[in-house]
mmCIF file of C-alpha atoms and ligand atoms in Angstrom:
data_model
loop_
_atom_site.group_PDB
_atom_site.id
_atom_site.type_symbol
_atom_site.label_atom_id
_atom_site.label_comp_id
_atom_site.label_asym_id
_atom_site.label_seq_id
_atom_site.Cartn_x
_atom_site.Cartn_y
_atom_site.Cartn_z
ATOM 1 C CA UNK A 1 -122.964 7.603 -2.099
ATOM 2 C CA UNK A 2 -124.969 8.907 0.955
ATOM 3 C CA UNK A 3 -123.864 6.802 4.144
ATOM 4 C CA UNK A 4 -121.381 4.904 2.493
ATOM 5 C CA UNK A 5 -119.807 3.961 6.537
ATOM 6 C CA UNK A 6 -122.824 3.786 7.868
ATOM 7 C CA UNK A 7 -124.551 1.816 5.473
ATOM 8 C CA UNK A 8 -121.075 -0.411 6.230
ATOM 9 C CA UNK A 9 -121.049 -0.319 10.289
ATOM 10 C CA UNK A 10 -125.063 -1.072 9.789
ATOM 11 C CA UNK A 11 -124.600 -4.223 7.666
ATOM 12 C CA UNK A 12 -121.320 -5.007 9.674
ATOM 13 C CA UNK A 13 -123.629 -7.473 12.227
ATOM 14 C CA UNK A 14 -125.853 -10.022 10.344
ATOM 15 C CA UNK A 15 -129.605 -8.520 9.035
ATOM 16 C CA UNK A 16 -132.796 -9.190 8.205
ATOM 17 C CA UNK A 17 -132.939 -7.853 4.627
ATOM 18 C CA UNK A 18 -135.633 -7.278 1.936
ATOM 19 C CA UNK A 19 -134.674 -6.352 -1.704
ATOM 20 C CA UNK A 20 -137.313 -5.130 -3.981
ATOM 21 C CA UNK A 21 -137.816 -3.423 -7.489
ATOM 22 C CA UNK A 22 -140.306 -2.420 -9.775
ATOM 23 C CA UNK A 23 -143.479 -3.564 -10.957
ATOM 24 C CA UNK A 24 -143.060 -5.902 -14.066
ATOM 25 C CA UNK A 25 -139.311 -6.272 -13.463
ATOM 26 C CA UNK A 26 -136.962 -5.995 -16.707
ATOM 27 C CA UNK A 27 -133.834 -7.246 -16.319
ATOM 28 C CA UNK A 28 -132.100 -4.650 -14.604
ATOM 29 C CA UNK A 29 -134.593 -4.979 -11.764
ATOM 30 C CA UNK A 30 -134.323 -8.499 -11.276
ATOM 31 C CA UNK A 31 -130.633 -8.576 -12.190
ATOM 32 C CA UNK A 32 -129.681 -5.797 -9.874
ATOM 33 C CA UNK A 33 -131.754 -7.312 -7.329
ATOM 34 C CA UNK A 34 -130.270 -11.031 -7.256
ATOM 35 C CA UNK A 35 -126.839 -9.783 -7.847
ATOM 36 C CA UNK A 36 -127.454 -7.925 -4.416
ATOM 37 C CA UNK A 37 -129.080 -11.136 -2.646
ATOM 38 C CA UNK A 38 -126.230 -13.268 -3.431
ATOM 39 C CA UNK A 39 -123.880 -10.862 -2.537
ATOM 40 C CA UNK A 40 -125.642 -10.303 0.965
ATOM 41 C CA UNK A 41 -126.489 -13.399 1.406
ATOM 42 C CA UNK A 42 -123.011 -14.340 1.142
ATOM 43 C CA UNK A 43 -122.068 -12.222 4.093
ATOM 44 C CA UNK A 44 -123.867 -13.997 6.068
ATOM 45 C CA UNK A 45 -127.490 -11.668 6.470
ATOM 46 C CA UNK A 46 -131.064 -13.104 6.069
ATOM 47 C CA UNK A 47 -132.218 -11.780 2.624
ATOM 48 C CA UNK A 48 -135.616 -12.316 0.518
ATOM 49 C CA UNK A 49 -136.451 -10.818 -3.011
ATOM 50 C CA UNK A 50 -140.081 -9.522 -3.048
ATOM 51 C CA UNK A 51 -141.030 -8.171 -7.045
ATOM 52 C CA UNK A 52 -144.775 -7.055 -6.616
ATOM 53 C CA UNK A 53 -145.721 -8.391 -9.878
ATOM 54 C CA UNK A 54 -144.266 -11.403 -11.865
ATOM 55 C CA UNK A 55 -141.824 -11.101 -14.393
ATOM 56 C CA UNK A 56 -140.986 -12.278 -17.843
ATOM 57 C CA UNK A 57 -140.058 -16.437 -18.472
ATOM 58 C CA UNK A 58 -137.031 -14.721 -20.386
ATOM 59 C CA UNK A 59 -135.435 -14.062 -16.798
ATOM 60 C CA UNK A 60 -135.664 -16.857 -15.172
ATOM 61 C CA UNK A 61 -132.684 -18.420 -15.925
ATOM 62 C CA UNK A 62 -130.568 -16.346 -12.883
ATOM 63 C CA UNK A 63 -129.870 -17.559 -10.452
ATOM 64 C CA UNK A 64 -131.998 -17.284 -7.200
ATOM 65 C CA UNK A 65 -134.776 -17.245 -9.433
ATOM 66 C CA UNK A 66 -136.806 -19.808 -7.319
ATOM 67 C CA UNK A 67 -136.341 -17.739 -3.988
ATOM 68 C CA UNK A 68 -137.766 -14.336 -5.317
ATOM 69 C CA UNK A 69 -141.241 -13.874 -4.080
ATOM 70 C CA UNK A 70 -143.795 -12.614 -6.150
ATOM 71 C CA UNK A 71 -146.297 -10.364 -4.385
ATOM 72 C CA UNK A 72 -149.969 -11.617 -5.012
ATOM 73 C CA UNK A 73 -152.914 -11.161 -2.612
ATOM 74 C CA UNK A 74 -152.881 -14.356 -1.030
ATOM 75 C CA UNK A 75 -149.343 -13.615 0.579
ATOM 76 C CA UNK A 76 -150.225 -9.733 1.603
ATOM 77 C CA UNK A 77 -150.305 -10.816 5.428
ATOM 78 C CA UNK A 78 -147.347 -12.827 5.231
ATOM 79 C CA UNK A 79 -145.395 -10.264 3.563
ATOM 80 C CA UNK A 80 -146.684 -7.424 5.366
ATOM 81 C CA UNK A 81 -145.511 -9.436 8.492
ATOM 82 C CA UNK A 82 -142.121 -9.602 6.333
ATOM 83 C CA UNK A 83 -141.742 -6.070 5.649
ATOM 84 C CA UNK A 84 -142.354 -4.665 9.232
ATOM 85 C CA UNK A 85 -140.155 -6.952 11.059
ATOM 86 C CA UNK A 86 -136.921 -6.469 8.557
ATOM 87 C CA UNK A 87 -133.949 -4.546 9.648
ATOM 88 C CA UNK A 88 -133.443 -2.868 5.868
ATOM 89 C CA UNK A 89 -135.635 -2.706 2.811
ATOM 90 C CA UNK A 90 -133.091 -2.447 -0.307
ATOM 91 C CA UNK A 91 -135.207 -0.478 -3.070
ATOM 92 C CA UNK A 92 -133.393 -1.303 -6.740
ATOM 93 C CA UNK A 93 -134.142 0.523 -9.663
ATOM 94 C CA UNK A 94 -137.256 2.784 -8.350
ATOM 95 C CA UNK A 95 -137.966 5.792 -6.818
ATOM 96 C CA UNK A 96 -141.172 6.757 -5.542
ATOM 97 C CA UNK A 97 -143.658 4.397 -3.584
ATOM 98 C CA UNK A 98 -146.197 3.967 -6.660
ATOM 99 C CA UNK A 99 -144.079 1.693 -8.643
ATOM 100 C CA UNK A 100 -144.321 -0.880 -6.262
ATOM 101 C CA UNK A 101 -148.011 -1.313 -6.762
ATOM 102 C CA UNK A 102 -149.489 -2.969 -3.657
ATOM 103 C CA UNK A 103 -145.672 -3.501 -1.599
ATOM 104 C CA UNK A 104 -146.130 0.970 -1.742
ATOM 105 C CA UNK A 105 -147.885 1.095 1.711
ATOM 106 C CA UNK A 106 -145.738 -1.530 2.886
ATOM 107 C CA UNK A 107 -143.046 -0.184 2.546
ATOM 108 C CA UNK A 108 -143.353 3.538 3.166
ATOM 109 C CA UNK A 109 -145.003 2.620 6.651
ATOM 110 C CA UNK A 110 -142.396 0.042 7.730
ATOM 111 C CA UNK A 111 -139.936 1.002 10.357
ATOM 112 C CA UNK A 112 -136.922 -0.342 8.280
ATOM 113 C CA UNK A 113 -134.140 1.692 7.542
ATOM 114 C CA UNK A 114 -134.107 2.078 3.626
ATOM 115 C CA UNK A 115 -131.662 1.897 0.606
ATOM 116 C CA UNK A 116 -132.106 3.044 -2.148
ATOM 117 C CA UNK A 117 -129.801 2.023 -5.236
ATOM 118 C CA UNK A 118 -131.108 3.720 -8.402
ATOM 119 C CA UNK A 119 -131.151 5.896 -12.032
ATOM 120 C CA UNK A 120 -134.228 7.396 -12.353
ATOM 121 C CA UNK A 121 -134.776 11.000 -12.248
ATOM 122 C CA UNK A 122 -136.480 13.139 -9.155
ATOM 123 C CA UNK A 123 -136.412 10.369 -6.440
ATOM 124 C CA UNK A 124 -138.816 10.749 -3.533
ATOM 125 C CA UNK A 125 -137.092 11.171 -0.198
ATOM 126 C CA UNK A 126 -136.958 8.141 1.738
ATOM 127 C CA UNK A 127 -133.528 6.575 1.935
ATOM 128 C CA UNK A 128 -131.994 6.213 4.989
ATOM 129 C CA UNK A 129 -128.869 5.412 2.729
ATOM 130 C CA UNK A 130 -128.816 6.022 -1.029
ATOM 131 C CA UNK A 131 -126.408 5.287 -4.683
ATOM 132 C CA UNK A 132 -128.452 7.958 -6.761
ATOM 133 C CA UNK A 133 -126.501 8.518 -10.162
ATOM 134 C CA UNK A 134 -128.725 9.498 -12.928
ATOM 135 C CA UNK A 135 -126.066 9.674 -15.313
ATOM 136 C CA UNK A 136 -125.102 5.744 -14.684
ATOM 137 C CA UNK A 137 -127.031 3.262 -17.702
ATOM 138 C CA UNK A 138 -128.338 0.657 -15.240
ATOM 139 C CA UNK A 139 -129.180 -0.337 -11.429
ATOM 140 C CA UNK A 140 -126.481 -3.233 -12.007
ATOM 141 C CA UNK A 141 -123.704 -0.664 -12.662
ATOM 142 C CA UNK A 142 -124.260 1.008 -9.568
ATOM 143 C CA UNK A 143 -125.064 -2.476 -7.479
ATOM 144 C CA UNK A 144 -121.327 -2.974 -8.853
ATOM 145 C CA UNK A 145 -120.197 -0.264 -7.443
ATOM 146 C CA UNK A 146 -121.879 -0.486 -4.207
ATOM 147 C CA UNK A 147 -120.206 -3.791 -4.075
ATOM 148 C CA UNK A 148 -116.953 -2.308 -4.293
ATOM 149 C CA UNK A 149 -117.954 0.132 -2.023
ATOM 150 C CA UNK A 150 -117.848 -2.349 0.204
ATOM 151 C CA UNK A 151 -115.127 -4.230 -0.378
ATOM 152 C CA UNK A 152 -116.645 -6.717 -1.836
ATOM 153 C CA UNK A 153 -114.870 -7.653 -5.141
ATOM 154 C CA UNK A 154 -113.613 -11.044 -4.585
ATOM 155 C CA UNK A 155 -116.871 -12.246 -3.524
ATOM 156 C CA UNK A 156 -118.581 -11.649 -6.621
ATOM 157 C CA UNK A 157 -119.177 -14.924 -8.124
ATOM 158 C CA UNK A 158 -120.495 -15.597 -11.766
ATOM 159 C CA UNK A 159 -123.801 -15.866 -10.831
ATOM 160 C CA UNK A 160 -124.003 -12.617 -9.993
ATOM 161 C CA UNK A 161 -121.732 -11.244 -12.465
ATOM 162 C CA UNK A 162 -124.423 -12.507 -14.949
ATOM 163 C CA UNK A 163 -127.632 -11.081 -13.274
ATOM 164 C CA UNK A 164 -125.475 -7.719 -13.515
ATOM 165 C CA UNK A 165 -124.163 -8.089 -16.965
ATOM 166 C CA UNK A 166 -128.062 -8.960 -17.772
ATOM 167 C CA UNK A 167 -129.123 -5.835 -16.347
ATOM 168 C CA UNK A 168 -126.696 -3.519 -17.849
ATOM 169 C CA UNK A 169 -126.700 -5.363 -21.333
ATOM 170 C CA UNK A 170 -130.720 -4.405 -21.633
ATOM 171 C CA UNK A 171 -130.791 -1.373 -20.251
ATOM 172 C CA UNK A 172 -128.168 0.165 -22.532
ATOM 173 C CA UNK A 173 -130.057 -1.413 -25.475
ATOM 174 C CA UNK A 174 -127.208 -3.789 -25.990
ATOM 175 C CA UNK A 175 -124.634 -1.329 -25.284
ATOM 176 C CA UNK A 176 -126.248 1.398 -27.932
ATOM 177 C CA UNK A 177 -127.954 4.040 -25.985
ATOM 178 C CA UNK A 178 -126.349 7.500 -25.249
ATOM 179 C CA UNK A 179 -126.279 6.453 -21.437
ATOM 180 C CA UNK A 180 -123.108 3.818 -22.371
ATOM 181 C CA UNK A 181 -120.321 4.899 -20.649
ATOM 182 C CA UNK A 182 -116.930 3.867 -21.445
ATOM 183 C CA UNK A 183 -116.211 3.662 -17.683
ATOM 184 C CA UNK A 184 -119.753 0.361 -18.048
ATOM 185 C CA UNK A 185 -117.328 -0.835 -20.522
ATOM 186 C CA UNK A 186 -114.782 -1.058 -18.324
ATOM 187 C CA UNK A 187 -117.125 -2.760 -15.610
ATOM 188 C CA UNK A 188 -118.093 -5.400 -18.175
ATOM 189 C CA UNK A 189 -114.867 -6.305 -18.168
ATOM 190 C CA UNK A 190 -114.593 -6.667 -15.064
ATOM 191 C CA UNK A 191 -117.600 -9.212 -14.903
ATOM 192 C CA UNK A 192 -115.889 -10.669 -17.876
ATOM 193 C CA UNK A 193 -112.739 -11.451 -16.028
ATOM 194 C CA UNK A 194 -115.135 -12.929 -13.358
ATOM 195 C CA UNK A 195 -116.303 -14.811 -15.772
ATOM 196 C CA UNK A 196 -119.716 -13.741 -17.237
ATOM 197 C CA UNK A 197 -120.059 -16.070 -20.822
ATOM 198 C CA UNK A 198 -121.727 -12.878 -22.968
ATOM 199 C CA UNK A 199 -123.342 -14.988 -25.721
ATOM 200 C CA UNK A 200 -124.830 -17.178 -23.253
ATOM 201 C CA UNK A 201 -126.656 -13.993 -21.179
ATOM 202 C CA UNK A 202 -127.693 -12.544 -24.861
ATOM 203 C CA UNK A 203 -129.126 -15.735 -25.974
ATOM 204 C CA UNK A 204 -130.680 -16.499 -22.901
ATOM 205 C CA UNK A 205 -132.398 -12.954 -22.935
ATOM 206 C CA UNK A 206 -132.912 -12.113 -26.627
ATOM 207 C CA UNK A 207 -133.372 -15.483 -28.406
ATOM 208 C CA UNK A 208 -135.631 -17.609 -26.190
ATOM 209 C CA UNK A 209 -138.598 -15.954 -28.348
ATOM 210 C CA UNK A 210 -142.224 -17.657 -28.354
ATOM 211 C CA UNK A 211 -143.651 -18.383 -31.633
ATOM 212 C CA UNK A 212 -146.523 -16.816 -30.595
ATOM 213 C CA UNK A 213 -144.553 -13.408 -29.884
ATOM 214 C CA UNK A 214 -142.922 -13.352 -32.718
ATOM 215 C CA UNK A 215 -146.722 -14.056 -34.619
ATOM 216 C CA UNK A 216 -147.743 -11.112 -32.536
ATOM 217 C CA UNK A 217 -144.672 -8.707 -33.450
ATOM 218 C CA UNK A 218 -145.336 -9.396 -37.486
ATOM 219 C CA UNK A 219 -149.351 -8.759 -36.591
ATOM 220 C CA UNK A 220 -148.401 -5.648 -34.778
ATOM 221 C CA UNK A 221 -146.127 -3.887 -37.633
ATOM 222 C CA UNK A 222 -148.598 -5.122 -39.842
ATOM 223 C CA UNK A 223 -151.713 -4.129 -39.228
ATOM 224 C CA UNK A 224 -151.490 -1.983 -35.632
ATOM 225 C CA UNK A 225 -148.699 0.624 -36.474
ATOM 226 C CA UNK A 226 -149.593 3.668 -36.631
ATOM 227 C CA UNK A 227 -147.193 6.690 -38.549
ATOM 228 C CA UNK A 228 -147.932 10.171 -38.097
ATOM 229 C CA UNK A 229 -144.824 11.336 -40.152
ATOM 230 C CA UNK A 230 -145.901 15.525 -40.412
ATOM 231 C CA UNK A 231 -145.179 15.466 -36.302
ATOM 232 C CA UNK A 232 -142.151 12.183 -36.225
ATOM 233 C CA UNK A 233 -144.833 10.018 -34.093
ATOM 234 C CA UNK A 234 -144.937 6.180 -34.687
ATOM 235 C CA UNK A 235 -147.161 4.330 -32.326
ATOM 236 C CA UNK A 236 -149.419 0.805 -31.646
ATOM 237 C CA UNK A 237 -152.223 0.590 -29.480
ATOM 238 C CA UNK A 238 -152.314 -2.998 -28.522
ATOM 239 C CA UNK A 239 -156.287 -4.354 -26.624
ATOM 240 C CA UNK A 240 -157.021 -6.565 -24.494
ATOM 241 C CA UNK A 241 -158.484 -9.145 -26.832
ATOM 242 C CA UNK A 242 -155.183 -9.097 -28.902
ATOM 243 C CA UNK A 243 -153.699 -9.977 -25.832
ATOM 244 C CA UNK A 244 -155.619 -12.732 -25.660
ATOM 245 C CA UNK A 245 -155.305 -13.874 -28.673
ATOM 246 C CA UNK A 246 -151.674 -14.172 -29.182
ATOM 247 C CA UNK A 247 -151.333 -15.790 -25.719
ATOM 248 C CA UNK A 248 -149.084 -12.669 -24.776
ATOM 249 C CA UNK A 249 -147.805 -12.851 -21.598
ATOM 250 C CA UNK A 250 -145.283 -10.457 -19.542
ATOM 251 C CA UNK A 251 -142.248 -9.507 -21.457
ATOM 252 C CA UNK A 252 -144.175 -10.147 -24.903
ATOM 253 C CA UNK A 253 -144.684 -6.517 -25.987
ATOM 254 C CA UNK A 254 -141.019 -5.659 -24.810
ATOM 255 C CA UNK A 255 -138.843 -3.847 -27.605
ATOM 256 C CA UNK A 256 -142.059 -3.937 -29.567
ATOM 257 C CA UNK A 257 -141.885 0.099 -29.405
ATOM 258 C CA UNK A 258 -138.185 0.245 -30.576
ATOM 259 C CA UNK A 259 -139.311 -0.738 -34.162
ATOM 260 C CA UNK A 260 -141.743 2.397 -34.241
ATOM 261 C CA UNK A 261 -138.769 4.452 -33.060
ATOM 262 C CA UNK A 262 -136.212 2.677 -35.920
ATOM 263 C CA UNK A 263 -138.573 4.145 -38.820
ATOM 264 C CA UNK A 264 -136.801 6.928 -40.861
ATOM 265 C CA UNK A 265 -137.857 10.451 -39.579
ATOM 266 C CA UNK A 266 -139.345 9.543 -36.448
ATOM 267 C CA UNK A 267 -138.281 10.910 -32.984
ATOM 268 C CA UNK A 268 -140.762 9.276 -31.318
ATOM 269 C CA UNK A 269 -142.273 6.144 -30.280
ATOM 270 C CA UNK A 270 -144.999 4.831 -28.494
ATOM 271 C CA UNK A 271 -147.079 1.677 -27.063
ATOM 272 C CA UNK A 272 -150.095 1.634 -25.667
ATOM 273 C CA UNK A 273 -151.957 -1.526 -24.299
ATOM 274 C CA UNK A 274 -154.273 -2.940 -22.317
ATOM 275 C CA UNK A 275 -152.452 -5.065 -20.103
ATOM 276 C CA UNK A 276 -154.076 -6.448 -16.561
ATOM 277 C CA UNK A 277 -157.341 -4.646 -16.599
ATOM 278 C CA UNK A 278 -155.413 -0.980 -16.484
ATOM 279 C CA UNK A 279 -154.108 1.021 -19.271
ATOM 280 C CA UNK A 280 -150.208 1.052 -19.652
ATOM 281 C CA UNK A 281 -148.177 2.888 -22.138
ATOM 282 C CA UNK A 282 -144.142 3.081 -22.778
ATOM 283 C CA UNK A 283 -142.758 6.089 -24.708
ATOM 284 C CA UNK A 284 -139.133 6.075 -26.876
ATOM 285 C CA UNK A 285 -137.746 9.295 -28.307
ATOM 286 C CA UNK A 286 -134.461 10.057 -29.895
ATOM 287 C CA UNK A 287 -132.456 13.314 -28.803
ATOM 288 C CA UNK A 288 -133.770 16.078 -27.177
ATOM 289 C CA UNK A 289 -137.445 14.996 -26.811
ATOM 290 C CA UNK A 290 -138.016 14.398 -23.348
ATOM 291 C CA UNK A 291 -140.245 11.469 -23.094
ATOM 292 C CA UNK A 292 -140.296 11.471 -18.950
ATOM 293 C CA UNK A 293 -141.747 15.266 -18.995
ATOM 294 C CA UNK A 294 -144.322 14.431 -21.346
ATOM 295 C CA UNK A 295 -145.003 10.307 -19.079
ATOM 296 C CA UNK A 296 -145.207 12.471 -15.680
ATOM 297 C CA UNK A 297 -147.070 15.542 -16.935
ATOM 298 C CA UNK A 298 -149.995 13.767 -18.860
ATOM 299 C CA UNK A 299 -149.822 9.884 -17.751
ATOM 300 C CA UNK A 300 -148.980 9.956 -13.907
ATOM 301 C CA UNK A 301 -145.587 8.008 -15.155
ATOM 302 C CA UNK A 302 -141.892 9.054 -15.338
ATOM 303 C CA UNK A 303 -138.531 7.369 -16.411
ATOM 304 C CA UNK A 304 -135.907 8.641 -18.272
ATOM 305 C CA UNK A 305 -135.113 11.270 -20.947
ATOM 306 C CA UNK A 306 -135.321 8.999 -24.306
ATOM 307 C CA UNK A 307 -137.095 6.087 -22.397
ATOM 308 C CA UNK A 308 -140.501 6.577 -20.062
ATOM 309 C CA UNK A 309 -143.521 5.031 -19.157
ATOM 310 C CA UNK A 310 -147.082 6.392 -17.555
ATOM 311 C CA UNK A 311 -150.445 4.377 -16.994
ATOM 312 C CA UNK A 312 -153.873 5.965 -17.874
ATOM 313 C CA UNK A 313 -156.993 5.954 -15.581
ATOM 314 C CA UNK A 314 -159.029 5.901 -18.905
ATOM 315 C CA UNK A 315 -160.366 3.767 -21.200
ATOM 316 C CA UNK A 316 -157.913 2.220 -24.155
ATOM 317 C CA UNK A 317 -160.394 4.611 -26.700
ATOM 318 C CA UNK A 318 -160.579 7.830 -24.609
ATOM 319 C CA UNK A 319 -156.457 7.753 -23.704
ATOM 320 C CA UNK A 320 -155.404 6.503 -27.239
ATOM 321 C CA UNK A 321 -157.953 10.259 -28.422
ATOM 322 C CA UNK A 322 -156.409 11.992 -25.452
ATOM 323 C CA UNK A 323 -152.892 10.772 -26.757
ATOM 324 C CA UNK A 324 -153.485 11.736 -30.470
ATOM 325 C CA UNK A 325 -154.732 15.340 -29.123
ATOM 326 C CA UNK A 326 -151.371 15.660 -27.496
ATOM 327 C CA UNK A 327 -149.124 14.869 -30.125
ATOM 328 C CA UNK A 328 -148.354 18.006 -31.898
ATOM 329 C CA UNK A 329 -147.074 19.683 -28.327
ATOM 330 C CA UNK A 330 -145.256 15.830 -27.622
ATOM 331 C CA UNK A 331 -142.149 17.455 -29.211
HETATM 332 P P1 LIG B 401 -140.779 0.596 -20.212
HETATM 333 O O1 LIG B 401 -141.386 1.365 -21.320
HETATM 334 O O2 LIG B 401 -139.660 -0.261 -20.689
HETATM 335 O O3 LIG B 401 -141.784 -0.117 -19.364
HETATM 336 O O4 LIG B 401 -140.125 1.659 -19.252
HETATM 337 C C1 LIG B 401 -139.213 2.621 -19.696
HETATM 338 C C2 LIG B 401 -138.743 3.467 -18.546
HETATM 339 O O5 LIG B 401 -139.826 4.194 -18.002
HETATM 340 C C3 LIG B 401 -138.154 2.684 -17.407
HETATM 341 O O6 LIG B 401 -137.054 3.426 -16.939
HETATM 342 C C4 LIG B 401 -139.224 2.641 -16.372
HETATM 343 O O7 LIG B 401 -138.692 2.607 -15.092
HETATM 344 C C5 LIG B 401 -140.003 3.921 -16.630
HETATM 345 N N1 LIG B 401 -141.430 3.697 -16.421
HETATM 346 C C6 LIG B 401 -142.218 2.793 -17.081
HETATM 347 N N2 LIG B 401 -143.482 2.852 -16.644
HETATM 348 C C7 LIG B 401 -143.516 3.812 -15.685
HETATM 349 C C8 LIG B 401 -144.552 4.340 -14.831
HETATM 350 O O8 LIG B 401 -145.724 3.934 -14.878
HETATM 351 N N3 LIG B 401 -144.175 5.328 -13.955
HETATM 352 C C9 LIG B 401 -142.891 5.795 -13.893
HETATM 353 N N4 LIG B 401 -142.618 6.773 -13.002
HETATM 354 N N5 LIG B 401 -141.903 5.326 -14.664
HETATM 355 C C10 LIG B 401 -142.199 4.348 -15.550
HETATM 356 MN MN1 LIG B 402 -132.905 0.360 -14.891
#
């Protein structure tokens, strides 16, 4: 950790704080994010949750849920007034300004001093303080740590042990992905002792399933998947009208790539939907395909090794041709 003391003499007086994430928070976002609110909170400093976009129904079972603020247009002065007169802006599970959507300028121009608690690759410099670790599975497993950092064990309470366990649960794909450390296995133990009910996170997050989703996930390996098996590519391209018509809201189309990615023989996977008038596409890949090199150097996006995402400034058509052009060099 950069600043580890200073980070601790600055949050030894009560602050103003702001903690905020990425755009369509998963659950390591908003898990890392409320496990840090509580915990601040706690110690007695003035702390708000701003997400700039909403997030799926599937989280909002942890707790704090009804004090995050989502970022919409009609509250830009009132946060913007927010954001310039906090002492510290806490930035979970991002790294560079444009995956906070509209909170971007906010943020870079405020005079806050800035945290920044995170796993992605190639973060931009801004951190007055910073828990980088690319190696670590999850934002919640370094929150953890940052909480022990600073001494703060005893007050984590279940509620937060949950939003954590939420965070690294999903982000190691249940505890599957090559990022799964034994020493997160030791830390979910830790938030078991605390007293995190496992079944009850997993249930809360996996099987709370729409009808309609699960309609749209038979439709989509159905009739929209789309096997290229001479180059190992599996993908869907998902419009705007299917959107529509399966009532999909956010959170529907997550995991929907992981299917493409579980067919025999194929390295990699890939989504790629209309979603909110803009083009957005997610990218899987097993072993040595770097899916993050191919995100940042073709779809202005990034993420991690096996696991990346980009958005396209074209039309669904014209960046679903430009992605079929590219797949023979996507390996
Ligand atoms: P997902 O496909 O689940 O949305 O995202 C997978 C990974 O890629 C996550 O680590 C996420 O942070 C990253 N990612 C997704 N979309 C983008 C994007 O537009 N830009 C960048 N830089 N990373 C992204
Ligand atoms: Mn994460």
């Amino acid at each position: 950790m950069k600043d580890i003391n200073a980070l601790k003499a600055f949050l030894d007086t009560p602050k103003k704080v702001i903690i905020t994430t990425h755009s369509n928070p998963d659950a390591d976002a908003l898990g890392s994010s409320l496990g840090l609110y509580h915990f601040l909170k706690g110690r007695g400093h003035d702390v708000d949750v701003i997400t700039p976009t909403d997030y799926p129904q599937f989280l909002h079972w942890m707790q704090g849920n009804e004090e995050v603020i989502v970022y919409d247009d009609t509250k830009a002065d009132r946060i913007k007034t927010m954001i310039n007169q906090t002492d510290l802006i806490c930035c979970l599970d991002f790294n560079g300004m444009g995956r906070i959507k509209s909170l971007g300028p906010l943020v870079a121009q405020s005079p806050a001093k800035k945290l920044l608690v995170d796993h992605h690759l190639n973060p931009e410099e801004f951190a007055d303080f910073e828990l980088w670790d690319k190696t670590a599975a999850a934002t919640a497993e370094l929150i953890y740590d940052l909480i022990l950092l600073l001494d703060g064990k005893e007050e984590i309470t279940v509620g937060i042990a949950e939003a954590l366990y939420a965070g690294i649960m999903t982000d190691t794909g249940s505890f599957k992905h090559n990022s799964t450390s034994a020493k997160i296995h030791r830390t979910v133990a830790e938030l078991m002792d605390i007293g995190v009910d496992i079944n009850r996170v997993s249930r809360l997050i996996y099987d709370t399933n729409s009808l309609n989703r699960l309609r749209f996930i038979g439709y989509a390996l159905m009739e929209k998947l789309v096997v290229d098996a001479e180059n190992k590519v599996a993908y869907f391209v998902i419009n705007a009208e299917e959107h529509e018509r399966f009532h999909l809201k956010s959170g529907d189309t997550e995991g929907l790539v992981n299917y493409a990615l579980s067919i025999q023989g194929i390295h990699i996977a890939a989504i790629i939907m209309e979603r909110n008038g803009e083009v957005k596409m997610s990218f899987r890949s097993v072993g040595n395909h770097a899916v993050n090199d191919f995100a940042s150097q073709y779809f202005s996006g990034g993420g991690h090794k096996n696991a990346a995402g980009g958005i396209s400034d074209l039309p669904l058509d014209e960046t679903v041709e430009k992605f079929k052009s590219l797949i023979p060099n996507f390996q």
